[in-house]
Amino acid sequence: LMFALSLLLGTTITITSNHWIMAWAGLEINTLSILPLIAKSHHPRAIEAATKYFMTQATASALVLFSSMTNAWHTGQWDITQMTHTTSCLILTSAIAMKLGMVPFHFWFPEVLQGSPIITGLILSTIMKLPPIALLYMTSHSLNPTLLTLMAIMSAALGGWMGLNQTQIRKILAFSSISHLGWMAIIIPFSPKLTMLNFYLYVLMTSAIFLTMNTVKVLKLSTLMTSWTKAPALNTMLLLTLLSLAGLPPLTGFLPKWLIIQELTKQNMAPTAIIISLLSLLGLFFYLRLAYCATITLPPHTTNHMKQWHTYKPTSTLIAISTVMSIMLLPISPMIPTIL
């Protein structure tokens, strides 16, 4: 409870701060409070994940501090929104990319997610991404659009390519997160609110998937194949949630992609929009593989699988709400332009 509260405290401090030192302090509180949650199981892999996480986050925090100090040295401003010095902006972009796990600083993220328990993995993929995204949002007007676009396309490509041959579900979700970060980064110089919308919907869909995996206690594709007997209704909804995360209409996941492509076309960046849309097809392949394994009703006959017991535990309300929302929010799209 203490670590969860300090996690929320660190996130809140970063999001609400105006001064760079406060933002940095919030990021540090966040990092230190998630470490015990990663290393909770005392498994060597969990300890390794916690160490990797600490090293990368400490480096990224140092870079955030360095970029803000350089900016303050040149302009006399400690305000987050007054990031005007070019070199500071470049250092800040790389620091936030490292915090988020964007390409080319993505190597730590799948490893850390694989070494963490499922609920900690959920926190790492959702809440821990909020403070860096908030910093990107606040500094979006002064960041370099070319650099962000390049990193975004690389993230979408690598997230798609590297997720193709994975069998561990947490690693697949990590690569899915990397490719979604590409979609968020590509639009932030032009429409930061769209990035936030994409982030919120991504959090919603990922939470639904992680919570479902936690309920049926599945970590690998091979165990996912026999999990349909545990909670058949939940697995059927998992199929739809995965397709929504892939961005297929008429599900919720199509909404941010649609709006982002529209905005990119308005900015005369149609080729970029085409490239990133084609790269999201790579992601679609492994989501379809997950969906196929989740709803396959007979295990392959080459190995004799034990059938899992049907669990009569009632599904939690949180899973029900997040799953339904991650499937059925597309009809709200006419409201979005009024909010943006």
CSV table of N, CA and C in Angstrom, one decimal, residues 56-112:
chain,number,residue,atom,x,y,z
A,56,THR,N,18.3,2.3,-16.2
A,56,THR,CA,17.8,3.1,-17.3
A,56,THR,C,17.1,4.3,-16.8
A,57,GLN,N,16.3,4.1,-15.7
A,57,GLN,CA,15.5,5.3,-15.2
A,57,GLN,C,16.4,6.3,-14.6
A,58,ALA,N,17.5,5.8,-13.9
A,58,ALA,CA,18.4,6.8,-13.3
A,58,ALA,C,19.1,7.6,-14.4
A,59,THR,N,19.5,6.9,-15.4
A,59,THR,CA,20.2,7.6,-16.6
A,59,THR,C,19.3,8.7,-17.2
A,60,ALA,N,18.0,8.2,-17.4
A,60,ALA,CA,17.0,9.2,-18.0
A,60,ALA,C,16.7,10.3,-17.1
A,61,SER,N,16.6,10.1,-15.8
A,61,SER,CA,16.4,11.2,-14.8
A,61,SER,C,17.6,12.2,-14.8
A,62,ALA,N,18.8,11.6,-14.9
A,62,ALA,CA,20.0,12.5,-14.9
A,62,ALA,C,20.0,13.4,-16.2
A,63,LEU,N,19.5,12.8,-17.3
A,63,LEU,CA,19.4,13.5,-18.6
A,63,LEU,C,18.4,14.6,-18.5
A,64,VAL,N,17.2,14.3,-17.9
A,64,VAL,CA,16.2,15.3,-17.7
A,64,VAL,C,16.7,16.5,-16.9
A,65,LEU,N,17.4,16.2,-15.8
A,65,LEU,CA,18.0,17.2,-15.0
A,65,LEU,C,19.1,18.0,-15.8
A,66,PHE,N,19.9,17.3,-16.5
A,66,PHE,CA,20.9,18.0,-17.3
A,66,PHE,C,20.3,18.9,-18.4
A,67,SER,N,19.3,18.5,-19.1
A,67,SER,CA,18.7,19.3,-20.1
A,67,SER,C,18.0,20.5,-19.5
A,68,SER,N,17.3,20.3,-18.4
A,68,SER,CA,16.7,21.5,-17.8
A,68,SER,C,17.7,22.5,-17.2
A,69,MET,N,18.8,22.0,-16.7
A,69,MET,CA,19.9,22.9,-16.2
A,69,MET,C,20.5,23.7,-17.3
A,70,THR,N,20.7,23.0,-18.5
A,70,THR,CA,21.3,23.6,-19.6
A,70,THR,C,20.4,24.8,-20.1
A,71,ASN,N,19.1,24.4,-20.1
A,71,ASN,CA,18.1,25.4,-20.6
A,71,ASN,C,18.1,26.6,-19.6
A,72,ALA,N,18.1,26.3,-18.3
A,72,ALA,CA,18.1,27.4,-17.3
A,72,ALA,C,19.4,28.2,-17.4
A,73,TRP,N,20.5,27.6,-17.7
A,73,TRP,CA,21.8,28.3,-17.8
A,73,TRP,C,21.7,29.3,-19.0
A,74,HIS,N,21.1,28.9,-20.1
A,74,HIS,CA,21.0,29.8,-21.3
A,74,HIS,C,19.9,30.8,-21.2
A,75,THR,N,18.8,30.4,-20.6
A,75,THR,CA,17.6,31.3,-20.7
A,75,THR,C,17.2,31.9,-19.3
A,76,GLY,N,17.7,31.3,-18.2
A,76,GLY,CA,17.3,31.8,-16.9
A,76,GLY,C,15.9,31.3,-16.5
A,77,GLN,N,15.3,30.3,-17.3
A,77,GLN,CA,14.0,29.8,-17.0
A,77,GLN,C,14.0,28.4,-16.5
A,78,TRP,N,13.3,28.2,-15.4
A,78,TRP,CA,13.1,26.8,-14.9
A,78,TRP,C,11.7,26.3,-15.2
A,79,ASP,N,10.9,27.1,-15.9
A,79,ASP,CA,9.5,26.7,-16.2
A,79,ASP,C,9.5,25.6,-17.2
A,80,ILE,N,8.7,24.5,-17.0
A,80,ILE,CA,8.7,23.4,-18.0
A,80,ILE,C,8.3,23.8,-19.4
A,81,THR,N,7.3,24.7,-19.4
A,81,THR,CA,6.8,25.1,-20.8
A,81,THR,C,7.7,26.1,-21.5
A,82,GLN,N,8.8,26.6,-20.8
A,82,GLN,CA,9.7,27.6,-21.5
A,82,GLN,C,11.0,26.9,-21.9
A,83,MET,N,10.8,25.7,-22.5
A,83,MET,CA,12.0,25.0,-23.0
A,83,MET,C,12.4,25.5,-24.4
A,84,THR,N,13.3,26.5,-24.5
A,84,THR,CA,13.6,27.1,-25.8
A,84,THR,C,14.9,26.8,-26.3
A,85,HIS,N,15.9,26.3,-25.5
A,85,HIS,CA,17.2,26.1,-26.0
A,85,HIS,C,17.2,24.8,-26.8
A,86,THR,N,17.8,24.8,-28.0
A,86,THR,CA,17.7,23.7,-29.0
A,86,THR,C,18.3,22.4,-28.4
A,87,THR,N,19.6,22.5,-27.9
A,87,THR,CA,20.3,21.3,-27.4
A,87,THR,C,19.6,20.7,-26.3
A,88,SER,N,19.0,21.6,-25.4
A,88,SER,CA,18.3,21.0,-24.2
A,88,SER,C,17.1,20.3,-24.7
A,89,CYS,N,16.4,20.7,-25.7
A,89,CYS,CA,15.2,20.1,-26.3
A,89,CYS,C,15.6,18.7,-26.8
A,90,LEU,N,16.7,18.6,-27.5
A,90,LEU,CA,17.2,17.3,-28.0
A,90,LEU,C,17.5,16.3,-26.9
A,91,ILE,N,18.2,16.8,-25.9
A,91,ILE,CA,18.6,15.9,-24.7
A,91,ILE,C,17.3,15.5,-24.0
A,92,LEU,N,16.3,16.4,-23.9
A,92,LEU,CA,15.1,16.1,-23.2
A,92,LEU,C,14.3,15.0,-23.9
A,93,THR,N,14.3,15.2,-25.3
A,93,THR,CA,13.5,14.2,-26.1
A,93,THR,C,14.1,12.8,-25.9
A,94,SER,N,15.5,12.7,-25.9
A,94,SER,CA,16.1,11.4,-25.7
A,94,SER,C,15.9,10.9,-24.3
A,95,ALA,N,15.9,11.8,-23.3
A,95,ALA,CA,15.6,11.4,-21.9
A,95,ALA,C,14.2,10.8,-21.7
A,96,ILE,N,13.2,11.5,-22.3
A,96,ILE,CA,11.8,11.0,-22.2
A,96,ILE,C,11.6,9.7,-23.0
A,97,ALA,N,12.3,9.6,-24.1
A,97,ALA,CA,12.2,8.4,-24.9
A,97,ALA,C,12.8,7.2,-24.1
A,98,MET,N,13.8,7.5,-23.3
A,98,MET,CA,14.4,6.4,-22.5
A,98,MET,C,13.5,6.1,-21.4
A,99,LYS,N,12.8,7.1,-20.8
A,99,LYS,CA,11.8,6.8,-19.7
A,99,LYS,C,10.7,6.0,-20.2
A,100,LEU,N,10.2,6.3,-21.5
A,100,LEU,CA,9.1,5.6,-22.0
A,100,LEU,C,9.4,4.2,-22.6
A,101,GLY,N,10.7,4.1,-23.0
A,101,GLY,CA,11.0,2.8,-23.7
A,101,GLY,C,10.8,2.9,-25.2
A,102,MET,N,11.0,4.1,-25.8
A,102,MET,CA,10.9,4.2,-27.2
A,102,MET,C,12.2,3.9,-27.9
A,103,VAL,N,12.1,3.4,-29.2
A,103,VAL,CA,13.3,3.2,-30.0
A,103,VAL,C,14.1,4.5,-30.1
A,104,PRO,N,15.4,4.6,-30.0
A,104,PRO,CA,16.3,3.5,-29.8
A,104,PRO,C,16.7,3.1,-28.4
A,105,PHE,N,15.9,3.5,-27.4
A,105,PHE,CA,16.1,3.2,-26.0
A,105,PHE,C,15.1,2.2,-25.5
A,106,HIS,N,14.8,1.2,-26.3
A,106,HIS,CA,13.7,0.3,-26.0
A,106,HIS,C,14.1,-1.0,-25.3
A,107,PHE,N,15.4,-1.3,-25.3
A,107,PHE,CA,15.9,-2.6,-25.0
A,107,PHE,C,15.5,-3.0,-23.6
A,108,TRP,N,15.4,-2.1,-22.6
A,108,TRP,CA,15.1,-2.5,-21.3
A,108,TRP,C,13.7,-2.9,-21.1
A,109,PHE,N,12.7,-2.4,-21.9
A,109,PHE,CA,11.3,-2.5,-21.5
A,109,PHE,C,10.8,-4.0,-21.6
A,110,PRO,N,11.0,-4.7,-22.7
A,110,PRO,CA,10.5,-6.1,-22.7
A,110,PRO,C,11.1,-7.0,-21.6
A,111,GLU,N,12.4,-6.7,-21.4
A,111,GLU,CA,13.1,-7.5,-20.3
A,111,GLU,C,12.5,-7.3,-19.0
A,112,VAL,N,12.3,-6.0,-18.7
A,112,VAL,CA,11.7,-5.6,-17.3
A,112,VAL,C,10.3,-6.2,-17.2
